[in-house]
JSON list of C-alpha atoms in Angstrom, two decimals:
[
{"chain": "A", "resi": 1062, "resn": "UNK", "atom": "CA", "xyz": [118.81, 92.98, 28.38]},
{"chain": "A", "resi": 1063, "resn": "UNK", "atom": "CA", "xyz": [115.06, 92.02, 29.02]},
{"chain": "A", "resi": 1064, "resn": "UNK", "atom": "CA", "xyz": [115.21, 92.67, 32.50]},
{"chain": "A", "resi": 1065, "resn": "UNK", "atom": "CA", "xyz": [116.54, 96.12, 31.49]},
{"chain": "A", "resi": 1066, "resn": "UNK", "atom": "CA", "xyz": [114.23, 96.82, 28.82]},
{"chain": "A", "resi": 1067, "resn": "UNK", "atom": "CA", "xyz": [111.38, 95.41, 31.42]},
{"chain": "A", "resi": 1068, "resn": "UNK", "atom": "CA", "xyz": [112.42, 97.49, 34.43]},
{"chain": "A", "resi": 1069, "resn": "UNK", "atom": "CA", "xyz": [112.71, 100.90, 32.67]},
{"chain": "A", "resi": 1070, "resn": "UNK", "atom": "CA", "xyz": [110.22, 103.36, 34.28]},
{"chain": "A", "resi": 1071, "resn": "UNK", "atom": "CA", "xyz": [109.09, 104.79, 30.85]},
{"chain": "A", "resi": 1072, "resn": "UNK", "atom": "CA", "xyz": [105.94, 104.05, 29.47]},
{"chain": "A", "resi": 1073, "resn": "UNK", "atom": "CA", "xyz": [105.09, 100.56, 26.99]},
{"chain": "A", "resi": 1074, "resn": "UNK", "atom": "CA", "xyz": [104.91, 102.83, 23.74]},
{"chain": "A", "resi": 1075, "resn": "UNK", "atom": "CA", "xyz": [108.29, 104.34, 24.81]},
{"chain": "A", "resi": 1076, "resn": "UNK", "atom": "CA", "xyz": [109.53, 100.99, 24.99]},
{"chain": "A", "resi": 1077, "resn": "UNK", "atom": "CA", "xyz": [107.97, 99.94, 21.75]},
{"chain": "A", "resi": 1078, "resn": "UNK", "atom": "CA", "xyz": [109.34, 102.74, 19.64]},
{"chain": "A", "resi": 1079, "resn": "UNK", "atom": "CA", "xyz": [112.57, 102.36, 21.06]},
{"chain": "A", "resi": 1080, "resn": "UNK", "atom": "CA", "xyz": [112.78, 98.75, 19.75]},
{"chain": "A", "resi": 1081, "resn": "UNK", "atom": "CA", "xyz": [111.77, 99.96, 16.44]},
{"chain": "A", "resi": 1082, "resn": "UNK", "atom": "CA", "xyz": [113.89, 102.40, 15.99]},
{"chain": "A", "resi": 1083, "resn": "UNK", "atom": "CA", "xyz": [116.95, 100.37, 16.46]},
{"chain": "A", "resi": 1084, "resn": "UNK", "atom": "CA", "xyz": [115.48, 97.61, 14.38]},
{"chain": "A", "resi": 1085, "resn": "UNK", "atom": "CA", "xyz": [115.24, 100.59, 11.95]},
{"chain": "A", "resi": 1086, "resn": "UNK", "atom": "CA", "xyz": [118.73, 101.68, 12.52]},
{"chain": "A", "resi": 1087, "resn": "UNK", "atom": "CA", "xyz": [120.29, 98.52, 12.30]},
{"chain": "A", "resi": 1088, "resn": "UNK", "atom": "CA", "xyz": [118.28, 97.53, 9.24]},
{"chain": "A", "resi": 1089, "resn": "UNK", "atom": "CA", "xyz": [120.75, 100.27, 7.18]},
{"chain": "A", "resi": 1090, "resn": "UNK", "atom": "CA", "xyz": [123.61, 98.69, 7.73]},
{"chain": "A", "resi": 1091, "resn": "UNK", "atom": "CA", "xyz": [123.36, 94.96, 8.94]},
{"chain": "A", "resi": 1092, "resn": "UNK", "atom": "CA", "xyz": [121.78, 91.95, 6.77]},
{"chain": "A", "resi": 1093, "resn": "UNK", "atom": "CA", "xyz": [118.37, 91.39, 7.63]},
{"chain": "A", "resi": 1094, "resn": "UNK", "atom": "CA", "xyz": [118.99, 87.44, 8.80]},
{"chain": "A", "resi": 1095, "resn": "UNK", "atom": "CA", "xyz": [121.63, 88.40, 10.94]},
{"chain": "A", "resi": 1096, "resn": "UNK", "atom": "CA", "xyz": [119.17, 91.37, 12.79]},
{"chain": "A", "resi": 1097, "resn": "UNK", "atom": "CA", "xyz": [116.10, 88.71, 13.16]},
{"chain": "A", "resi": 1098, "resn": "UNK", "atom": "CA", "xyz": [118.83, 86.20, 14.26]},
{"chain": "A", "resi": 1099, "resn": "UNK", "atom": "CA", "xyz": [120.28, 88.76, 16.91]},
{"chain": "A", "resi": 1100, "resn": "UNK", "atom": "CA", "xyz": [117.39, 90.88, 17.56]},
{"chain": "A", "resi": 1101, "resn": "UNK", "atom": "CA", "xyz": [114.25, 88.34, 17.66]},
{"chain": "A", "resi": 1102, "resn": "UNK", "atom": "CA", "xyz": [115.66, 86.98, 21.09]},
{"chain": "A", "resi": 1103, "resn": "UNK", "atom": "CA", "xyz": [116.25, 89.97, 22.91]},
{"chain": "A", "resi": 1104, "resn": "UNK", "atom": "CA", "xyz": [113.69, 92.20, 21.30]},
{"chain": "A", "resi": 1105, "resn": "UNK", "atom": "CA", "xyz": [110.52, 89.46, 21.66]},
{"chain": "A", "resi": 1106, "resn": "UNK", "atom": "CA", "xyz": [110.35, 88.95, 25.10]},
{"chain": "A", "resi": 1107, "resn": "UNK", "atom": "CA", "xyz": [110.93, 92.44, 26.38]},
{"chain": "A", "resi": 1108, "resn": "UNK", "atom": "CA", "xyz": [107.83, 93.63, 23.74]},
{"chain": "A", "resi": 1109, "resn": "UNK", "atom": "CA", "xyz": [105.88, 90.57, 24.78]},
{"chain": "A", "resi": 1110, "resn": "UNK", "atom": "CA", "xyz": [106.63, 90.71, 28.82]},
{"chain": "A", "resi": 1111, "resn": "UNK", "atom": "CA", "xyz": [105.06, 94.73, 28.28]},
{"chain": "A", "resi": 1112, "resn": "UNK", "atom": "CA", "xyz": [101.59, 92.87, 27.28]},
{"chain": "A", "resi": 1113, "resn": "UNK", "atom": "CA", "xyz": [101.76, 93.08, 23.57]},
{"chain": "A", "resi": 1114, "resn": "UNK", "atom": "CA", "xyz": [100.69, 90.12, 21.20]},
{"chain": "A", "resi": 1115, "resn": "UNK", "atom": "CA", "xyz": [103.24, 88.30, 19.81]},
{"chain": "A", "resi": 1116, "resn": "UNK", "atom": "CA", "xyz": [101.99, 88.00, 16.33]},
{"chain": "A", "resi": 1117, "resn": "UNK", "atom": "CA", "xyz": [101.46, 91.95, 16.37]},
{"chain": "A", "resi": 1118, "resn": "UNK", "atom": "CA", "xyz": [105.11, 92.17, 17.20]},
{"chain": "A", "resi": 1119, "resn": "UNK", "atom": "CA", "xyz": [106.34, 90.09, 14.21]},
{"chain": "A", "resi": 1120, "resn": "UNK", "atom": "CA", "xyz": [104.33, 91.95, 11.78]},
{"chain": "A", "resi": 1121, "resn": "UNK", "atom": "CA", "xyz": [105.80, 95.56, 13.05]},
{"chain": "A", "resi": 1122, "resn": "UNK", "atom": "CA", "xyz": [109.10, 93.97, 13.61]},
{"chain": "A", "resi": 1123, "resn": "UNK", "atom": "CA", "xyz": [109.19, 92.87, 9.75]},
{"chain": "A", "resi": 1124, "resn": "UNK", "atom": "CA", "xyz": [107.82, 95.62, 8.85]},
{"chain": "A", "resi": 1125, "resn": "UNK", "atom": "CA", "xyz": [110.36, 97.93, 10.06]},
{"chain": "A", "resi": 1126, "resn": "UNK", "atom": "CA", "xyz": [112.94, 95.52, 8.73]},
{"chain": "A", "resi": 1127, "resn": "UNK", "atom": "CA", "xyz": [111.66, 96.01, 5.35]},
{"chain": "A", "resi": 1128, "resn": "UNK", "atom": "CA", "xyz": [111.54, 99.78, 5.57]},
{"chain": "A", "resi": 1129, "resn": "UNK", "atom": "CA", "xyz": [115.13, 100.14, 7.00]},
{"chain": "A", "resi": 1130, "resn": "UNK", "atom": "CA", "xyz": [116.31, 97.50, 4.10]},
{"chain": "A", "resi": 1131, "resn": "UNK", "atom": "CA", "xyz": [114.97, 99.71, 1.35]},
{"chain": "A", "resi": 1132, "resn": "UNK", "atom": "CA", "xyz": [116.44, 103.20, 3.41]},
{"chain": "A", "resi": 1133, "resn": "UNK", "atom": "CA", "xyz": [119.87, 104.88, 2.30]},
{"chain": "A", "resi": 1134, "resn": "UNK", "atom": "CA", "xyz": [122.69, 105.53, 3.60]},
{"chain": "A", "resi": 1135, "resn": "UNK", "atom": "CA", "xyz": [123.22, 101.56, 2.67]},
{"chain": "A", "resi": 1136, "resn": "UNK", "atom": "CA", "xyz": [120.29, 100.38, 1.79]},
{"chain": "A", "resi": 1137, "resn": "UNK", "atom": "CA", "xyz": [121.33, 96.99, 1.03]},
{"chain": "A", "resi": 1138, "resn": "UNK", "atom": "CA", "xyz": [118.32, 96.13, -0.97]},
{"chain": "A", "resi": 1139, "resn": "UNK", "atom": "CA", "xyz": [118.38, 99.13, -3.19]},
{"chain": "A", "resi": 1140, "resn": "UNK", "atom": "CA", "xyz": [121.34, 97.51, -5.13]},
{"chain": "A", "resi": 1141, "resn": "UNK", "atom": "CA", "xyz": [119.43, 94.77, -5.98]},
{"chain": "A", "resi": 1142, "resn": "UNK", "atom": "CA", "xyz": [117.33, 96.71, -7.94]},
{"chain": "A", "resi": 1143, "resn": "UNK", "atom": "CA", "xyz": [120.30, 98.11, -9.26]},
{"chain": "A", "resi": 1144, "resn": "UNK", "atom": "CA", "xyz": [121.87, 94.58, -9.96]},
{"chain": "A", "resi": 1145, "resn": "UNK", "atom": "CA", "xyz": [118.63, 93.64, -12.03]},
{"chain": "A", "resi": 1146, "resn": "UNK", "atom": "CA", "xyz": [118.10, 96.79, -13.95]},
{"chain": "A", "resi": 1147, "resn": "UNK", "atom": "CA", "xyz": [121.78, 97.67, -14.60]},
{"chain": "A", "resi": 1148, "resn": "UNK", "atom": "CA", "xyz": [120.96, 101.01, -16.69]},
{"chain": "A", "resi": 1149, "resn": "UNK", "atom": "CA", "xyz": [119.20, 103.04, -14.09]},
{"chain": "A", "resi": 1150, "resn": "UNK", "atom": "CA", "xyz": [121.25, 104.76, -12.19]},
{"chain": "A", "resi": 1151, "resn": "UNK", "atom": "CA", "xyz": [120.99, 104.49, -8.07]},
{"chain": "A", "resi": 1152, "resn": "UNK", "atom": "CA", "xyz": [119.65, 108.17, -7.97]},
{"chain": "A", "resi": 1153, "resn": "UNK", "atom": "CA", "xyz": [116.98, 107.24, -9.77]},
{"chain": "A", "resi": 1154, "resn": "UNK", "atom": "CA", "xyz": [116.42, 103.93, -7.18]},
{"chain": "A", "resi": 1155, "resn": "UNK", "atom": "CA", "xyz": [116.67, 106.24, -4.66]},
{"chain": "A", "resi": 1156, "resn": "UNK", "atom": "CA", "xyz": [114.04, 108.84, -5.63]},
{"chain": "A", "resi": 1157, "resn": "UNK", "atom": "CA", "xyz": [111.54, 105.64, -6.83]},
{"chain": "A", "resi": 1158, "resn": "UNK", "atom": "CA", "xyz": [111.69, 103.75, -3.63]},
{"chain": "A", "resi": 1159, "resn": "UNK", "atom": "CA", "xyz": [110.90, 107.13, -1.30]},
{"chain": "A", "resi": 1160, "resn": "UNK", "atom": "CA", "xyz": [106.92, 106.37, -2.28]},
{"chain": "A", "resi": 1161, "resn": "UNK", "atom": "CA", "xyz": [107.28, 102.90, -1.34]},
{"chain": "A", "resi": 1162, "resn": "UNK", "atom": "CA", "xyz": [109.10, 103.89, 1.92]},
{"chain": "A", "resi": 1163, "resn": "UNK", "atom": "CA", "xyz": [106.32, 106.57, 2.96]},
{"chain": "A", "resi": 1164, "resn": "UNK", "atom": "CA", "xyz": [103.56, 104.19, 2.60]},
{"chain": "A", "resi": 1165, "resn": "UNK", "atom": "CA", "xyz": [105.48, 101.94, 4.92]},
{"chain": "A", "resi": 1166, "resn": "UNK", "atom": "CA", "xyz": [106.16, 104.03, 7.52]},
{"chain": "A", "resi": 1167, "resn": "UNK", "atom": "CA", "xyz": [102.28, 104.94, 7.51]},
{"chain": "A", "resi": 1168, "resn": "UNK", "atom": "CA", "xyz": [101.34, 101.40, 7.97]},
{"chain": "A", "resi": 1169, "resn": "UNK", "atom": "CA", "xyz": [103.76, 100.95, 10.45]},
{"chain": "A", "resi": 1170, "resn": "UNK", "atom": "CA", "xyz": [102.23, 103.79, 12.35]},
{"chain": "A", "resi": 1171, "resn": "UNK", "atom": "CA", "xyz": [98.68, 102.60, 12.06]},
{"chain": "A", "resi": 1172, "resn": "UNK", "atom": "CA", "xyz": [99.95, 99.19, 12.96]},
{"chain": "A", "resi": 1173, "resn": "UNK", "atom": "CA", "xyz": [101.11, 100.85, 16.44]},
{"chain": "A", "resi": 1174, "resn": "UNK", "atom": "CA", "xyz": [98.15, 103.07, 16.87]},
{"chain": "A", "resi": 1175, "resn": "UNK", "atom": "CA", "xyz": [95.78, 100.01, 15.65]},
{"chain": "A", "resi": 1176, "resn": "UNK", "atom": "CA", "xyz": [97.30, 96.60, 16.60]},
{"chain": "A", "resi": 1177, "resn": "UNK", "atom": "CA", "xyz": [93.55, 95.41, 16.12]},
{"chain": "A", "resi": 1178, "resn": "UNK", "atom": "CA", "xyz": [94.01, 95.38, 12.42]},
{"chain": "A", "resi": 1179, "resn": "UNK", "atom": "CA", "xyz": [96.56, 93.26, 12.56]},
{"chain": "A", "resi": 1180, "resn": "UNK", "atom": "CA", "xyz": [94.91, 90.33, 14.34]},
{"chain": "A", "resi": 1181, "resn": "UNK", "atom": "CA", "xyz": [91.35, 91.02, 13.07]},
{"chain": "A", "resi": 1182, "resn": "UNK", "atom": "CA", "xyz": [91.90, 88.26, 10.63]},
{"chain": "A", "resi": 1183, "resn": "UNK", "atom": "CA", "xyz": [93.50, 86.03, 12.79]},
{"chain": "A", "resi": 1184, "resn": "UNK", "atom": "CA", "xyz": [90.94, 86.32, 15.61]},
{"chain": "A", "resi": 1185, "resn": "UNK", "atom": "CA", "xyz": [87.83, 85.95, 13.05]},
{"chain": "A", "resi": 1186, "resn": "UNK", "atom": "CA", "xyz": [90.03, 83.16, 11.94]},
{"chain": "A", "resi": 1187, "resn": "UNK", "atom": "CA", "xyz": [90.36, 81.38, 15.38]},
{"chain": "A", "resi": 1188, "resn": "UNK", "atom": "CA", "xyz": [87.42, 82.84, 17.53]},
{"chain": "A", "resi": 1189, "resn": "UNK", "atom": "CA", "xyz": [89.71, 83.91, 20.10]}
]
């Protein structure tokens, strides 16, 4: 699978978004765990082998995990909220967590566009 992902003639970001969005698509209807458990291994050292930092890659990884855990049509962590505030009904969950997603989705964008801002920290950090 990493050879594939590796040898396609498309471009890195083509390769990048692709990754996400089945991280994303997955993320609706599989646990969490069991994506990171499935996904890290095959999904890492494709992103990595295309030049991108590793730590950069967990960040947007998680980060799209998060997004897709919180997004309908499952949305398995929408019914914990629903578990812990039993008298709001999951239309109201659903309407309540679409701010929450939106920000997300623009960090995860400015996380691709800006990968710097991720590792600023680290690299002031370090010195590297």
């Amino acid at each position: 699978m990493v050879d594939l992902l590796l040898s396609l003639p498309a471009a890195k970001i083509t390769v990048l978004v692709f990754s996400l969005a089945l991280i994303f698509f997955l993320g609706m209807f599989v646990d969490p765990v069991s994506i990171i458990m499935i996904m890290t291994p095959i999904l890492t050292p494709a992103v990595t082998g295309l030049g991108y930092d590793p730590l950069w890659w967990g960040v947007a990884f998680t980060s799209m995990l998060l997004v897709s855990y919180l997004t309908p049509p499952v949305g398995l962590g929408l019914y914990y909220f629903k578990g812990a505030i039993e008298e709001v009904s999951m239309d109201e969950i659903y309407r309540a967590v679409i701010p929450f997603i939106v920000l997300q989705v623009i960090a995860i964008i400015v996380i691709i566009l800006k990968p710097g801002i991720v590792l600023w920290f680290i690299n002031i950090l370090f010195r590297t």
